[in-house]
Short mmCIF file of C-alpha atoms in Angstrom, two decimals:
data_model
loop_
_atom_site.label_atom_id
_atom_site.label_comp_id
_atom_site.label_asym_id
_atom_site.label_seq_id
_atom_site.Cartn_x
_atom_site.Cartn_y
_atom_site.Cartn_z
CA UNK Z 22 45.91 223.49 214.99
CA UNK Z 23 48.15 223.94 211.95
CA UNK Z 24 47.49 222.19 208.64
CA UNK Z 25 49.34 218.95 207.93
CA UNK Z 26 50.72 217.54 204.66
CA UNK Z 27 47.95 215.26 203.41
CA UNK Z 28 48.95 212.27 201.25
CA UNK Z 29 45.57 210.54 201.45
CA UNK Z 30 44.43 208.52 198.44
CA UNK Z 31 40.90 209.85 198.77
CA UNK Z 32 39.05 211.72 199.98
CA UNK Z 33 42.17 213.72 199.43
CA UNK Z 34 43.74 217.12 199.86
CA UNK Z 35 41.94 220.16 198.50
CA UNK Z 36 43.73 223.43 197.65
CA UNK Z 37 44.03 225.45 200.83
CA UNK Z 38 42.93 228.65 199.10
CA UNK Z 39 39.75 226.88 197.98
CA UNK Z 40 39.00 225.78 201.54
CA UNK Z 41 39.72 229.26 202.87
CA UNK Z 42 37.38 230.84 200.34
CA UNK Z 43 34.64 228.31 201.13
CA UNK Z 44 35.14 229.10 204.81
CA UNK Z 45 34.73 232.84 204.19
CA UNK Z 46 31.62 232.29 202.09
CA UNK Z 47 30.01 229.59 204.21
CA UNK Z 48 27.38 231.71 205.95
CA UNK Z 49 26.87 234.34 203.26
CA UNK Z 50 27.55 233.06 199.77
CA UNK Z 51 27.57 235.62 196.98
CA UNK Z 52 25.74 238.18 199.09
CA UNK Z 53 22.72 235.91 199.47
CA UNK Z 54 22.76 235.89 203.26
CA UNK Z 55 22.77 232.09 203.23
CA UNK Z 56 25.11 229.19 202.54
CA UNK Z 57 25.29 227.81 199.01
CA UNK Z 58 23.96 224.57 200.57
CA UNK Z 59 20.78 226.34 201.66
CA UNK Z 60 19.79 227.86 198.32
CA UNK Z 61 17.65 226.34 195.59
CA UNK Z 62 19.59 224.58 192.86
CA UNK Z 63 17.08 226.09 190.44
CA UNK Z 64 17.55 229.63 191.66
CA UNK Z 65 19.37 232.25 189.59
CA UNK Z 66 22.49 232.34 191.76
CA UNK Z 67 23.12 228.61 191.68
CA UNK Z 68 22.27 228.32 187.99
CA UNK Z 69 24.95 230.95 187.32
CA UNK Z 70 27.43 228.99 189.46
CA UNK Z 71 26.65 225.79 187.55
CA UNK Z 72 27.11 227.43 184.18
CA UNK Z 73 30.39 229.03 185.25
CA UNK Z 74 31.74 225.70 186.52
CA UNK Z 75 30.90 224.00 183.24
CA UNK Z 76 32.46 226.81 181.22
CA UNK Z 77 35.64 226.65 183.31
CA UNK Z 78 36.00 222.89 182.94
CA UNK Z 79 35.39 223.14 179.20
CA UNK Z 80 38.12 225.75 178.96
CA UNK Z 81 40.54 223.77 181.13
CA UNK Z 82 40.17 220.52 179.17
CA UNK Z 83 39.34 222.01 175.75
CA UNK Z 84 36.04 220.13 175.66
CA UNK Z 85 34.27 220.55 172.29
CA UNK Z 86 30.57 221.30 171.94
CA UNK Z 87 29.71 217.78 170.81
CA UNK Z 88 30.51 216.53 174.32
CA UNK Z 89 28.18 217.01 177.29
CA UNK Z 90 29.56 217.78 180.74
CA UNK Z 91 27.52 216.24 183.54
CA UNK Z 92 27.73 216.80 187.30
CA UNK Z 93 26.30 213.62 188.81
CA UNK Z 94 26.21 211.66 192.05
CA UNK Z 95 26.91 208.14 193.24
CA UNK Z 96 30.67 208.03 193.04
CA UNK Z 97 32.50 206.28 190.22
CA UNK Z 98 31.39 202.92 191.63
CA UNK Z 99 27.75 203.58 190.80
CA UNK Z 100 28.75 204.38 187.24
CA UNK Z 101 30.56 201.07 186.87
CA UNK Z 102 27.01 199.71 186.53
CA UNK Z 103 25.30 202.74 185.05
CA UNK Z 104 27.69 203.03 182.10
CA UNK Z 105 26.80 199.68 180.50
CA UNK Z 106 23.12 200.41 181.17
CA UNK Z 107 23.50 203.50 178.96
CA UNK Z 108 26.10 202.41 176.41
CA UNK Z 109 25.13 198.81 175.68
CA UNK Z 110 21.96 197.09 174.56
CA UNK Z 111 20.78 193.72 175.80
CA UNK Z 112 23.18 191.03 174.53
CA UNK Z 113 26.02 193.43 173.73
CA UNK Z 114 29.59 192.82 174.86
CA UNK Z 115 32.18 195.30 176.09
CA UNK Z 116 35.94 195.03 176.38
CA UNK Z 117 37.59 195.69 179.74
CA UNK Z 118 41.29 196.32 180.31
CA UNK Z 119 41.99 195.27 183.89
CA UNK Z 120 45.17 196.66 185.43
CA UNK Z 121 44.27 196.79 189.12
CA UNK Z 122 41.60 196.76 191.81
CA UNK Z 123 39.37 199.42 190.26
CA UNK Z 124 39.49 197.89 186.81
CA UNK Z 125 38.46 194.58 188.37
CA UNK Z 126 35.59 196.23 190.20
CA UNK Z 127 34.41 198.08 187.10
CA UNK Z 128 34.25 194.80 185.16
CA UNK Z 129 32.49 192.99 188.00
CA UNK Z 130 29.82 195.65 188.49
CA UNK Z 131 29.18 195.85 184.73
CA UNK Z 132 28.59 192.11 184.37
CA UNK Z 133 24.83 192.13 185.09
CA UNK Z 134 24.25 194.61 182.24
CA UNK Z 135 26.72 193.68 179.48
CA UNK Z 136 28.74 190.66 178.45
CA UNK Z 137 32.10 191.59 179.95
CA UNK Z 138 35.13 190.50 177.94
CA UNK Z 139 38.46 191.03 179.69
CA UNK Z 140 40.51 191.90 176.63
CA UNK Z 141 43.75 192.34 178.59
CA UNK Z 142 44.90 192.18 182.18
CA UNK Z 143 48.06 192.17 184.26
CA UNK Z 144 46.96 189.94 187.15
CA UNK Z 145 49.89 187.59 186.53
CA UNK Z 146 52.33 190.38 187.42
CA UNK Z 147 50.43 191.34 190.57
CA UNK Z 148 49.32 194.48 188.71
CA UNK Z 149 52.85 195.83 188.83
CA UNK Z 150 53.01 196.52 185.09
CA UNK Z 151 50.69 197.17 182.17
CA UNK Z 152 49.71 194.60 179.55
CA UNK Z 153 51.45 195.42 176.24
CA UNK Z 154 49.04 196.98 173.77
CA UNK Z 155 49.88 194.31 171.17
CA UNK Z 156 48.50 191.65 173.52
CA UNK Z 157 45.02 193.16 173.81
CA UNK Z 158 42.29 190.96 172.30
CA UNK Z 159 39.85 193.70 171.34
CA UNK Z 160 36.53 193.03 169.62
CA UNK Z 161 35.71 195.62 166.91
CA UNK Z 162 32.01 194.91 167.57
CA UNK Z 163 32.24 195.75 171.28
CA UNK Z 164 29.92 198.43 172.61
CA UNK Z 165 32.91 200.17 174.20
CA UNK Z 166 36.38 199.63 175.67
CA UNK Z 167 36.77 200.46 179.35
CA UNK Z 168 40.05 201.12 181.13
CA UNK Z 169 41.41 202.78 184.25
CA UNK Z 170 44.24 205.17 183.29
CA UNK Z 171 45.55 205.29 186.86
CA UNK Z 172 45.16 202.64 189.55
CA UNK Z 173 45.37 204.19 193.00
CA UNK Z 174 46.09 201.01 194.95
CA UNK Z 175 48.79 199.44 192.83
CA UNK Z 176 50.28 202.72 191.59
CA UNK Z 177 50.29 201.98 187.86
CA UNK Z 178 49.42 204.52 185.18
CA UNK Z 179 48.99 204.65 181.43
CA UNK Z 180 51.14 207.48 180.14
CA UNK Z 181 49.53 207.48 176.69
CA UNK Z 182 45.94 207.08 175.56
CA UNK Z 183 45.56 203.63 173.97
CA UNK Z 184 44.35 203.39 170.38
CA UNK Z 185 41.24 201.19 170.26
CA UNK Z 186 40.08 202.01 166.76
CA UNK Z 187 36.49 203.12 166.20
CA UNK Z 188 35.07 201.59 169.37
CA UNK Z 189 34.31 204.29 172.01
CA UNK Z 190 36.96 204.46 174.70
CA UNK Z 191 35.60 204.84 178.25
CA UNK Z 192 37.99 205.95 181.00
CA UNK Z 193 37.58 205.97 184.77
CA UNK Z 194 39.82 208.96 185.47
CA UNK Z 195 38.87 209.29 189.12
CA UNK Z 196 42.47 209.51 190.30
CA UNK Z 197 44.21 211.35 187.45
CA UNK Z 198 41.63 213.63 185.84
CA UNK Z 199 42.95 217.17 185.26
CA UNK Z 200 46.42 216.15 186.41
CA UNK Z 201 47.63 216.86 182.87
CA UNK Z 202 46.14 217.95 179.54
CA UNK Z 203 43.49 215.61 178.09
CA UNK Z 204 42.70 215.06 174.43
CA UNK Z 205 38.98 214.64 175.05
CA UNK Z 206 38.33 213.77 171.42
CA UNK Z 207 40.12 210.44 171.91
CA UNK Z 208 37.35 209.30 174.29
CA UNK Z 209 33.71 208.38 174.18
CA UNK Z 210 33.26 208.88 177.94
CA UNK Z 211 35.48 210.21 180.72
CA UNK Z 212 34.16 209.97 184.25
CA UNK Z 213 35.67 210.67 187.65
CA UNK Z 214 34.76 210.65 191.29
CA UNK Z 215 35.58 214.12 192.55
CA UNK Z 216 37.46 213.27 195.72
CA UNK Z 217 40.98 213.16 194.28
CA UNK Z 218 41.54 216.19 192.00
CA UNK Z 219 38.18 217.96 191.77
CA UNK Z 220 36.46 218.41 195.11
CA UNK Z 221 34.71 216.53 197.92
CA UNK Z 222 33.35 213.01 197.69
CA UNK Z 223 29.80 212.44 196.47
CA UNK Z 224 30.20 214.26 193.13
CA UNK Z 225 31.00 212.69 189.76
CA UNK Z 226 32.05 214.68 186.71
CA UNK Z 227 31.34 213.01 183.37
CA UNK Z 228 32.37 214.11 179.89
CA UNK Z 229 30.37 212.15 177.31
CA UNK Z 230 30.18 212.36 173.53
CA UNK Z 231 26.64 213.43 172.73
CA UNK Z 232 25.92 210.76 170.14
CA UNK Z 233 26.48 208.11 172.83
CA UNK Z 234 23.66 209.61 174.89
CA UNK Z 235 21.19 208.22 172.37
CA UNK Z 236 22.35 204.64 172.77
CA UNK Z 237 20.36 203.60 175.81
CA UNK Z 238 17.65 201.32 174.46
CA UNK Z 239 16.85 199.16 177.48
CA UNK Z 240 14.05 200.09 179.88
CA UNK Z 241 15.32 202.04 182.88
CA UNK Z 242 14.22 204.80 185.21
CA UNK Z 243 15.03 208.32 184.05
CA UNK Z 244 17.38 208.83 186.99
CA UNK Z 245 19.75 206.24 185.50
CA UNK Z 246 19.65 207.61 181.94
CA UNK Z 247 22.49 209.98 181.08
CA UNK Z 248 20.49 211.52 178.22
CA UNK Z 249 17.88 212.72 180.69
CA UNK Z 250 20.53 214.20 182.96
CA UNK Z 251 22.05 216.01 179.97
CA UNK Z 252 18.65 217.31 178.84
CA UNK Z 253 18.10 218.73 182.32
CA UNK Z 254 21.55 220.32 182.78
CA UNK Z 255 22.45 217.75 185.48
CA UNK Z 256 19.44 218.88 187.53
CA UNK Z 257 17.06 216.01 186.90
CA UNK Z 258 17.03 215.66 190.67
CA UNK Z 259 18.54 217.83 193.40
CA UNK Z 260 22.29 217.74 192.77
CA UNK Z 261 25.17 217.79 195.23
CA UNK Z 262 25.22 221.58 195.39
CA UNK Z 263 28.07 221.77 197.92
CA UNK Z 264 30.27 219.47 195.85
CA UNK Z 265 29.43 221.35 192.65
CA UNK Z 266 30.30 224.66 194.33
CA UNK Z 267 33.66 223.39 195.60
CA UNK Z 268 34.44 221.83 192.23
CA UNK Z 269 33.79 225.21 190.63
CA UNK Z 270 36.21 226.87 193.04
CA UNK Z 271 38.79 224.19 192.27
CA UNK Z 272 38.40 224.75 188.51
CA UNK Z 273 39.04 228.46 189.09
CA UNK Z 274 42.14 227.55 191.12
CA UNK Z 275 43.39 225.30 188.30
CA UNK Z 276 43.08 228.17 185.85
CA UNK Z 277 44.96 230.45 188.23
CA UNK Z 278 47.76 227.85 188.39
CA UNK Z 279 48.26 228.22 184.64
CA UNK Z 280 45.96 225.45 183.45
CA UNK Z 281 46.55 221.76 182.99
CA UNK Z 282 49.95 222.07 181.30
CA UNK Z 283 51.36 223.95 184.28
CA UNK Z 284 49.71 221.54 186.71
CA UNK Z 285 51.19 218.59 184.79
CA UNK Z 286 54.69 220.04 185.02
CA UNK Z 287 54.35 220.42 188.77
CA UNK Z 288 52.94 216.91 189.16
CA UNK Z 289 55.80 215.46 187.10
CA UNK Z 290 58.32 217.27 189.30
CA UNK Z 291 56.68 216.06 192.53
CA UNK Z 292 56.62 212.44 191.39
CA UNK Z 293 60.20 212.58 190.09
CA UNK Z 294 61.41 213.96 193.43
CA UNK Z 295 59.80 211.12 195.40
CA UNK Z 296 60.82 208.34 193.01
CA UNK Z 297 64.37 209.69 193.02
CA UNK Z 298 64.45 209.48 196.82
CA UNK Z 299 63.20 205.89 196.70
CA UNK Z 300 65.56 204.76 193.95
CA UNK Z 301 68.62 206.40 195.52
CA UNK Z 302 68.06 204.88 198.97
CA UNK Z 303 70.25 201.83 198.25
CA UNK Z 304 67.31 199.50 198.75
CA UNK Z 305 66.08 200.99 202.01
CA UNK Z 306 62.90 201.98 200.16
CA UNK Z 307 61.55 200.17 197.10
CA UNK Z 308 58.82 200.80 194.54
CA UNK Z 309 57.67 197.54 192.92
CA UNK Z 310 56.07 198.99 189.78
CA UNK Z 311 57.64 198.67 186.33
CA UNK Z 312 59.44 201.89 185.44
CA UNK Z 313 57.29 202.63 182.39
CA UNK Z 314 54.07 202.15 184.39
CA UNK Z 315 54.82 204.21 187.49
CA UNK Z 316 52.00 206.48 188.57
CA UNK Z 317 52.49 210.21 189.05
CA UNK Z 318 49.49 210.34 191.37
CA UNK Z 319 49.95 207.37 193.72
CA UNK Z 320 53.40 206.17 194.76
CA UNK Z 321 53.47 202.91 196.75
CA UNK Z 322 56.71 201.98 198.44
CA UNK Z 323 58.00 199.46 200.95
CA UNK Z 324 60.74 199.57 203.56
CA UNK Z 325 63.56 197.07 203.43
CA UNK Z 326 62.25 195.58 206.68
CA UNK Z 327 58.46 195.53 207.13
CA UNK Z 328 58.94 195.34 210.89
CA UNK Z 329 59.69 199.07 210.65
CA UNK Z 330 56.34 199.89 209.00
CA UNK Z 331 54.46 200.72 212.19
CA UNK Z 332 57.27 202.93 213.45
CA UNK Z 333 57.51 204.72 210.10
CA UNK Z 334 53.79 205.49 210.19
CA UNK Z 335 53.89 206.59 213.81
CA UNK Z 336 56.83 208.92 213.31
CA UNK Z 337 55.62 210.29 209.98
CA UNK Z 338 52.24 211.22 211.42
CA UNK Z 339 53.95 212.89 214.38
CA UNK Z 340 55.97 214.85 211.81
CA UNK Z 341 52.76 216.13 210.18
CA UNK Z 342 52.69 213.69 207.25
CA UNK Z 343 49.19 212.23 207.05
CA UNK Z 344 47.79 209.02 205.50
CA UNK Z 345 50.93 207.26 204.30
CA UNK Z 346 49.74 203.73 205.07
CA UNK Z 347 49.51 201.57 201.97
CA UNK Z 348 46.35 199.75 200.94
CA UNK Z 349 45.89 196.38 202.62
CA UNK Z 350 46.05 194.64 199.23
CA UNK Z 351 49.61 195.87 198.69
CA UNK Z 352 50.94 196.77 202.11
CA UNK Z 353 53.81 199.12 202.85
CA UNK Z 354 53.34 202.83 202.27
CA UNK Z 355 51.62 204.97 199.68
CA UNK Z 356 51.93 208.69 199.02
CA UNK Z 357 49.22 210.23 196.84
CA UNK Z 358 50.42 213.34 195.03
CA UNK Z 359 47.23 214.84 193.65
CA UNK Z 360 47.04 218.37 192.27
CA UNK Z 361 46.46 220.04 195.64
CA UNK Z 362 49.53 218.43 197.25
CA UNK Z 363 52.24 221.11 197.03
CA UNK Z 364 55.89 220.54 196.19
CA UNK Z 365 56.73 221.51 199.77
CA UNK Z 366 54.79 218.48 201.03
CA UNK Z 367 56.87 216.13 198.89
CA UNK Z 368 60.06 217.84 200.04
CA UNK Z 369 58.97 217.33 203.66
CA UNK Z 370 58.23 213.65 202.98
CA UNK Z 371 61.59 213.08 201.27
CA UNK Z 372 63.43 214.78 204.14
CA UNK Z 373 61.59 212.60 206.66
CA UNK Z 374 62.33 209.42 204.69
CA UNK Z 375 66.03 210.25 204.55
CA UNK Z 376 66.13 211.08 208.24
CA UNK Z 377 64.23 207.91 209.15
CA UNK Z 378 66.63 205.77 207.13
CA UNK Z 379 69.62 207.44 208.81
CA UNK Z 380 68.20 206.76 212.27
CA UNK Z 381 66.86 203.26 211.67
CA UNK Z 382 69.20 202.01 208.97
#
């Protein structure tokens, strides 16, 4: 069976060369005679892999020494709760900027551990635009400010890092991490589930300013404390070795692509090509998001007649275009254009959309 063009929102496409290398190495990784999944995470070979992956990600994102890089588990959703446990003391408040489903969930899951203050939201627009920075009611005494730079479901994205003063900025970058250069120094914490731009699901990469690791003052088990994970090189317990390995291969692939600047240029071109096809369709296809908030990673769109949705999905899948169904909260279609989705995939999607409109116009 030939490979298809995968537009899934997550778990999402991985670079084919990464998958092919993992396939070659599956039974005999690094001359060990065993799979990487079968070897001790504390053995020399895996420790070297872990160090190389961290070095590569530090190089890619220009991460300074005063930030720790952690390879954790639980998905971003677990860290919605774990972050306030580590960054806020009993009675503290934190500001949340809510611009979609995942921002809402982050605030909800944090509520048992910190006084959540929604400092800005865009619910009244159906999450189709971003709240103007001037409208944010930030508290300078907040433990941190949390936001979601890219919302996968609604397809909105911050194109600049917001200025929140001296309060640590915490970003759930699950769906846009490493899609463009990052000024890590603007953040207190960056965290991301791996299954969009890094690797398989089940792994979380966290970049955290080291001084924030000392904040956790409430009683908690060591497994929940980021400082303990950092002190043990992310091996406080047995890590997701397979996910870590594939993430390392993906970091190598990113470097081979020319780094994050080159990846950003390709992502911009892919998104522009798809938005251009939507906007030039004379209303056959529509994207509901405000122009200045359109996501480069997740492009939702509707057809002029929703009665055609099922046929569009049936024909697109038959044409080798996978996972274009929009989220149930929004409906319509959604194409996710993560790093591993090649330009050729977007070209194939645009050609199909134009052909479909010509045949069912």
